Each structure stands twice: as C-alpha cells, then as structure tokens.
Coordinates of C-alpha atoms in Angstrom, one line a residue:
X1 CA 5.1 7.1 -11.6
X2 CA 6.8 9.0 -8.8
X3 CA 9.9 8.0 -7.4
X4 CA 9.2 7.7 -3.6
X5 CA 12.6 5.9 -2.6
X6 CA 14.1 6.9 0.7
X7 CA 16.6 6.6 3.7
X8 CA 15.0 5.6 6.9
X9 CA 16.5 9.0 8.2
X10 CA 15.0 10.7 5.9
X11 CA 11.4 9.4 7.0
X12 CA 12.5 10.6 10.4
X13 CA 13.6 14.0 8.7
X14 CA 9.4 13.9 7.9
X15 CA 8.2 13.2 11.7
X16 CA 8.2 15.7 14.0
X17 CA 7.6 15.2 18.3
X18 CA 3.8 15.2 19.5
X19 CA 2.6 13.4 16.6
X20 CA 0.5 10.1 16.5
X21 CA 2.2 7.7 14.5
X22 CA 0.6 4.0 13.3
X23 CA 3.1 1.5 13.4
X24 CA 1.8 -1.7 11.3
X25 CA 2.7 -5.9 11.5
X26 CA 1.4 -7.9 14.9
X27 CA 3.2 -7.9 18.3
X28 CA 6.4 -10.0 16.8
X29 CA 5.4 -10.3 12.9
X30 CA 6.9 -7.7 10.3
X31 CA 7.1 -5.1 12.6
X32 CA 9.1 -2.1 10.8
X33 CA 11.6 -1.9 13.3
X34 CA 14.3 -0.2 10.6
X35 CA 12.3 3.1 10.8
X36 CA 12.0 2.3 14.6
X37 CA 15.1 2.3 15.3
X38 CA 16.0 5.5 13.3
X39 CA 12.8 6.7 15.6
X40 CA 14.7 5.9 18.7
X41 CA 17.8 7.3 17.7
X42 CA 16.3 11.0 16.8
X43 CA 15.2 13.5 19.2
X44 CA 11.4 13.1 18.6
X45 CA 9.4 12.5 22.0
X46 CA 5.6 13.4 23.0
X47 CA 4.6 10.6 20.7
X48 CA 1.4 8.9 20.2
X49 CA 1.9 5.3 19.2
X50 CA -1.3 3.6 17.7
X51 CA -0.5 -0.1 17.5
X52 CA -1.2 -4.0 17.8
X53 CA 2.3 -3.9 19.6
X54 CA 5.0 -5.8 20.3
X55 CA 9.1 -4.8 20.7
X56 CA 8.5 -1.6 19.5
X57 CA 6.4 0.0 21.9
X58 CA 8.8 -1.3 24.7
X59 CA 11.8 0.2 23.0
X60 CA 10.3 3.7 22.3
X61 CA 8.2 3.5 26.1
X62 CA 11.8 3.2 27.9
X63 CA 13.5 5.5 25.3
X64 CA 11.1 7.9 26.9
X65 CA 9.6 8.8 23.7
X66 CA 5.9 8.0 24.1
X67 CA 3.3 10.2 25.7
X68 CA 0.3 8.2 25.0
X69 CA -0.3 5.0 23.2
X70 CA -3.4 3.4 21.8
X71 CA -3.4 -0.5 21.7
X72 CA -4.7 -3.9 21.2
X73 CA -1.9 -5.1 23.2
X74 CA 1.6 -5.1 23.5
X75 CA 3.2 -9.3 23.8
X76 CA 6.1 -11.0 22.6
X77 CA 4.0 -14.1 22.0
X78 CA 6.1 -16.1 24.2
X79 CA 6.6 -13.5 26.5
X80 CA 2.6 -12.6 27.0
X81 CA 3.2 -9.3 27.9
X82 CA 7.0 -7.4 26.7
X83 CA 8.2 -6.1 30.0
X84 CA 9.6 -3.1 28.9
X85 CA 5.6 -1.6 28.3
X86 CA 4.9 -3.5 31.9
X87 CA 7.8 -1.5 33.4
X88 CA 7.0 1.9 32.5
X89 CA 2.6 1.4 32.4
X90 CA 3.3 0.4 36.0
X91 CA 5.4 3.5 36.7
X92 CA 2.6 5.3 35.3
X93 CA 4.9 6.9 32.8
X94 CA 2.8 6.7 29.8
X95 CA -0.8 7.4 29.0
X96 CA -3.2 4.6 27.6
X97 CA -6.2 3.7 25.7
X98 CA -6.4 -0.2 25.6
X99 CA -9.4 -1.4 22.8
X100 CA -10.8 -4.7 22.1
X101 CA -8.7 -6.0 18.9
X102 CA -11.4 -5.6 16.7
X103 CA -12.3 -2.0 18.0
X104 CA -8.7 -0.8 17.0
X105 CA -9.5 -2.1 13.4
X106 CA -12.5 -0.2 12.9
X107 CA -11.2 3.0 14.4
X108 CA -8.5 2.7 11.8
X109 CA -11.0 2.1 9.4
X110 CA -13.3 4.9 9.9
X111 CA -9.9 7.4 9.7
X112 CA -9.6 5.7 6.7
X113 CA -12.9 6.0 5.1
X114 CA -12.5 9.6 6.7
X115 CA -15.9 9.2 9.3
X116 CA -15.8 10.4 12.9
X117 CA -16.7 7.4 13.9
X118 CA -18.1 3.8 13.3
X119 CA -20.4 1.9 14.9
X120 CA -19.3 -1.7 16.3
X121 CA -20.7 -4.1 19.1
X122 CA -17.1 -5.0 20.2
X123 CA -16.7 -3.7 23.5
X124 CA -20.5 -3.9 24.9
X125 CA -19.8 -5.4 28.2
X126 CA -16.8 -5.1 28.9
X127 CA -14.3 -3.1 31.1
X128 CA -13.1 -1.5 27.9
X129 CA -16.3 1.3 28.4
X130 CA -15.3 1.6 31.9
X131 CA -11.5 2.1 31.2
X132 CA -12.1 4.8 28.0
X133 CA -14.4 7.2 29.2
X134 CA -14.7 9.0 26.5
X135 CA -16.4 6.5 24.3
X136 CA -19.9 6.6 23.9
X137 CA -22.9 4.5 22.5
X138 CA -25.3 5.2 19.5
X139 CA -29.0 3.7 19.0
X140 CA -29.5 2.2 15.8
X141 CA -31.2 4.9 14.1
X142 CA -33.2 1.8 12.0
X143 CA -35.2 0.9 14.9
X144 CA -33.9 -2.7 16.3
X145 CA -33.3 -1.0 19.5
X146 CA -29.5 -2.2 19.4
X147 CA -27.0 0.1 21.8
X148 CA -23.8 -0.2 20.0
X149 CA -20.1 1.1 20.7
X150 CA -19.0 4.8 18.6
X151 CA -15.5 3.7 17.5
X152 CA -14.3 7.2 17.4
X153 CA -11.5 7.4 14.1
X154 CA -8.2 7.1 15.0
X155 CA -6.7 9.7 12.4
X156 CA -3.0 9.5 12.4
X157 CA -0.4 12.0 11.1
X158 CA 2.1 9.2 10.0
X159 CA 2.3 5.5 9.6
X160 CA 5.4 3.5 9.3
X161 CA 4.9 -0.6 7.9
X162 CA 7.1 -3.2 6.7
X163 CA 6.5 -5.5 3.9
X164 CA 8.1 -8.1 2.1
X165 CA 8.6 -6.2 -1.6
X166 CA 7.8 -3.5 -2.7
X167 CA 7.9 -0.7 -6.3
X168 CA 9.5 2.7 -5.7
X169 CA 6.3 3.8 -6.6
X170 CA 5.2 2.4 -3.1
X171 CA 2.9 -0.4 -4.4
X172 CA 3.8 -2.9 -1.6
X173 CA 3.4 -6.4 -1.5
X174 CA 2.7 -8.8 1.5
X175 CA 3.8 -12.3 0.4
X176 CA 3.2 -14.1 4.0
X177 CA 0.3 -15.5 5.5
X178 CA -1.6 -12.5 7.0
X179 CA -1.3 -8.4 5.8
X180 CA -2.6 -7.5 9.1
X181 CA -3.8 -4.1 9.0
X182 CA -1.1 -2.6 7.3
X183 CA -3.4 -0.7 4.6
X184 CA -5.6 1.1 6.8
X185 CA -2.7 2.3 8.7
X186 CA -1.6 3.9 5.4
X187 CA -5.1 4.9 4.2
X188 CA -5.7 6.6 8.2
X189 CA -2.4 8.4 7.3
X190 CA -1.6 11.8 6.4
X191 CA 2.2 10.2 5.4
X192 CA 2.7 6.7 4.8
X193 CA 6.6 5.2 4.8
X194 CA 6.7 1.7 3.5
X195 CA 10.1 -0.1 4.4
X196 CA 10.9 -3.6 2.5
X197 CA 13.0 -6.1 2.3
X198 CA 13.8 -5.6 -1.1
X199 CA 12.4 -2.9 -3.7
X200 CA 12.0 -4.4 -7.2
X201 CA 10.7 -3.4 -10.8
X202 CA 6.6 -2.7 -10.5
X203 CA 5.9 -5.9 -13.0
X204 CA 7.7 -8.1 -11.1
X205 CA 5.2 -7.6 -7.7
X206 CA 3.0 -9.3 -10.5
X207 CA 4.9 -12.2 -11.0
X208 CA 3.5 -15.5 -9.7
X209 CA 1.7 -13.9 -6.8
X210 CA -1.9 -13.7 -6.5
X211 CA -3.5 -9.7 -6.8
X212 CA -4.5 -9.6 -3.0
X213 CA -0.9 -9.8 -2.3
X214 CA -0.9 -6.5 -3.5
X215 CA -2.2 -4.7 -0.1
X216 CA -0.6 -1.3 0.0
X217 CA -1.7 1.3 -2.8
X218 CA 1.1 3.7 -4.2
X219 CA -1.6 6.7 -3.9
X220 CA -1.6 5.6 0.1
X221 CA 2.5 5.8 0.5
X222 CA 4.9 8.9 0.8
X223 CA 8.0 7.3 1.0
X224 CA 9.3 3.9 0.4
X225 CA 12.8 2.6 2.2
X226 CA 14.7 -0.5 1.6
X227 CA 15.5 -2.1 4.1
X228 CA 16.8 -6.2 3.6
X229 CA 16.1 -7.7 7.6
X230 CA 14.2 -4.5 8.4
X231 CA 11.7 -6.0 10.4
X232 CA 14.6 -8.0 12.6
X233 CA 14.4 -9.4 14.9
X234 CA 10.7 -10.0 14.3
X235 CA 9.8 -12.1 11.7
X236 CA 9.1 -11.4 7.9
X237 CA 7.8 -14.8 6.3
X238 CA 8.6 -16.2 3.8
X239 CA 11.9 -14.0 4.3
X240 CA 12.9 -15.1 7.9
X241 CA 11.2 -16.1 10.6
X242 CA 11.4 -14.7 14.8
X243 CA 14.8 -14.5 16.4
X244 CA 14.1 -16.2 19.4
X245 CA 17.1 -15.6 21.1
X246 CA 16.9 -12.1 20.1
X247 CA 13.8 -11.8 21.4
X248 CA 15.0 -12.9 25.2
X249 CA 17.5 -10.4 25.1
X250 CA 15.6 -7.8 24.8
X251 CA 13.5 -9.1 27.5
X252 CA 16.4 -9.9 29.5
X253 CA 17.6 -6.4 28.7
X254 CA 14.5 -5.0 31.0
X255 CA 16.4 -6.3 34.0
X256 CA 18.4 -3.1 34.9
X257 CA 19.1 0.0 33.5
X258 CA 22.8 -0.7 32.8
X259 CA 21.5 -4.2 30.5
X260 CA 19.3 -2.2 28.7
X261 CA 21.9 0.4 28.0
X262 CA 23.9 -2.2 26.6
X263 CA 21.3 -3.6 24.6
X264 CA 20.2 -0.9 23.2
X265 CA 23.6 0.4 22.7
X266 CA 24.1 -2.6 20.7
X267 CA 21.1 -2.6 18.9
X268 CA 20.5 1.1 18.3
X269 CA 23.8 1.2 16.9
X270 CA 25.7 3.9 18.6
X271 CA 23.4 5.0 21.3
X272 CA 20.5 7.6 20.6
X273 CA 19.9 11.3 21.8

C-alpha cells in the first residue's frame, strides 16, 4: 500500500484559490482545524466552503478567504450562532446557500455516487426553495404524483477531515460516538486529506474496535497528516473533549479588530498572509 503521509503544508501546497473545499466534523466536534489553520495562514482566497460549520468558517470568513459557502449551519453549540460568520453575512461579504441538514447530506451523497442530483422531500415547504433559486422540483416519474426537491450534487475539488487514528495508507478510523459525514466528503472529493491524532500500523485500526469504526476508505484519501490535538480546540472524543474557554475567546475575539488580531495572532501562530 501507498504511503500517503503528509505535512499539513504540504496539503495546502495541493489547494489552490477558487476552489470548493468540504471541511468534515459538526459545528464544534472533530473539526480538522490543523489543516485550517495552515489554510488561513497561506495565500489561498475565492474559496468555496461546503460545511456543517462551526469555528472554521468564522476564522476563514474574517481572514477574507471565502467567497461563497454552502451550509447546514454555522454554531458554536453554546454560542447558537459563531459571530464571526454573523459579522461578515451581515456585511454581505460572503455569498451563501443555506440547506436543510439533511439536504446538505444527500447533495454530498449524490457527488459521491457521482449523479447530478438526488431526489429528497427535505426542503418542501420551506423558505429554503425561496432562498436557493436555483433548486428545482422533479415528479416522481412512478406515478404517486409526489413533487420532490432535486438535491443538485455538491462536487468538491478537496476535502479536509479529522479523525481519531488513522494507517498511512489513509484507512481512517472514527472511535467516538458519531462519523458525521466525513466519508462522503471524501468520496465527493477529487482530493481527500485525512488529519489524525495519531497514525498507527494498519492491523492495529483492527484492534478491539468494531469494523464500522472504520469509516474512511484508503482508495477515498490523498494524503494523510498527523496531527496529535488537531482538531483543538474542538473536541475529538474519546481523545479530548471542547475547550470551553477556548471557545469564548474566540468569540470574544469578534469584538474588535485589534482582539481578533491578537487572537488570531496567537492562534495562527505567527500571523498569516
């Protein structure tokens, strides 16, 4: 098997501005904000962000580095809504296409299973037709009469996830209670970077865990970084659970423009370009 073991600056080396980029986890849950944060330190910018976000669509939003984003939402759990995004939607500074949860799902499903679209009744009757113009409705071709929504495929040129373990082969293994949706953001990928907290020997992701822990594929994944805390400050269970206080400081940080440079400054490590 391949050895697929990278730096997070080398995924980076891999991205290139204007593309549409999945980022995996759940608002404040294993969010890969290692590769983020090399992200926000590069010069990359007209990004698409397709995400069930949390810190890292705030961070890269006020970093100026995202043209458009497609979303479930973007909260800090505590914090409903992460006031960096509210900041800069307000401002008008980014462009949006907000989906019903399950709707974001399916579109990454059907880029997956490589279909223009697929057919879902989330959405019907709701302000998520009015606000996406674009979408559209099929007839069930089978005769019930149903009107359903046209998920169009969201097709994605890279992903970026974080997971607990993973093989330099890039078989990755979730050992908490939920994978989210990580696969199908590497199956809807042309490039798929897996960062982990630890990369061990391919038997071992065998070893007293069940086979559906085993939720990325290593013919899904083109580079795999290891990255101990690489989803701080969000959490990684069993591994660590959320930083609360670092979560309120970067909320706090959306005060001003000189806390946020400090912040960040902090957090990016040296600034960013």
């Amino acid at each position: 098997m391949a050895d697929k073991r990278m730096t997070a600056e080398e995924v980076v080396s891999r991205l290139r501005s204007g593309m549409t980029i999945g980022i995996g986890g759940w608002a404040v849950r294993r969010k890969p904000m290692e590769l983020v944060r090399a992200i926000a330190r590069s010069s990359l910018t007209d990004l698409t962000l397709v995400t069930y976000g949390g810190p890292e669509v705030g961070l890269l939003c006020r970093l100026g580095k995202v043209r458009r984003l497609k979303f479930g939402f973007v909260s800090l759990d505590a914090i409903p809504l992460d006031p960096h995004f509210r900041a800069v939607r307000q401002a008008g500074a980014v462009e949006v296409e907000e989906y019903d949860e399950g709707m974001l799902q399916w579109g990454l499903y059907a880029a997956a299973l490589r279909l223009p679209f697929l057919p879902t009744r989330a959405g019907l009757g709701s302000d998520v037709l009015t606000h996406n113009p674009h979408l559209r409705t099929v007839a069930d071709p089978y005769g019930s009469g149903d009107e359903l929504v046209a998920m169009p495929a969201l097709h994605l040129d890279a992903a970026i996830v974080h997971l607990n373990r993973a093989d330099a082969a890039g078989n990755g293994q979730c050992l908490g209670p939920d994978p989210y949706f990580d696969d199908l953001y590497c199956r809807a990928a042309d490039q798929a970077f897996v960062s982990c907290e630890r990369i061990v020997p391919t038997e071992e992701l065998a070893q007293g865990q069940p086979s559906s822990s085993l939720v990325v594929r290593r013919l899904d994944v083109t580079g795999v970084v290891e990255a101990p805390a690489g989803a701080g400050f969000t959490s990684c269970v069993p591994d660590y659970d959320l930083d609360r206080g670092a979560v309120r400081a970067y909320a706090d940080s959306a005060v001003d423009e000189d806390s946020f440079s400090r912040w960040s400054s902090d957090y990016l490590g040296g600034g960013h370009e």
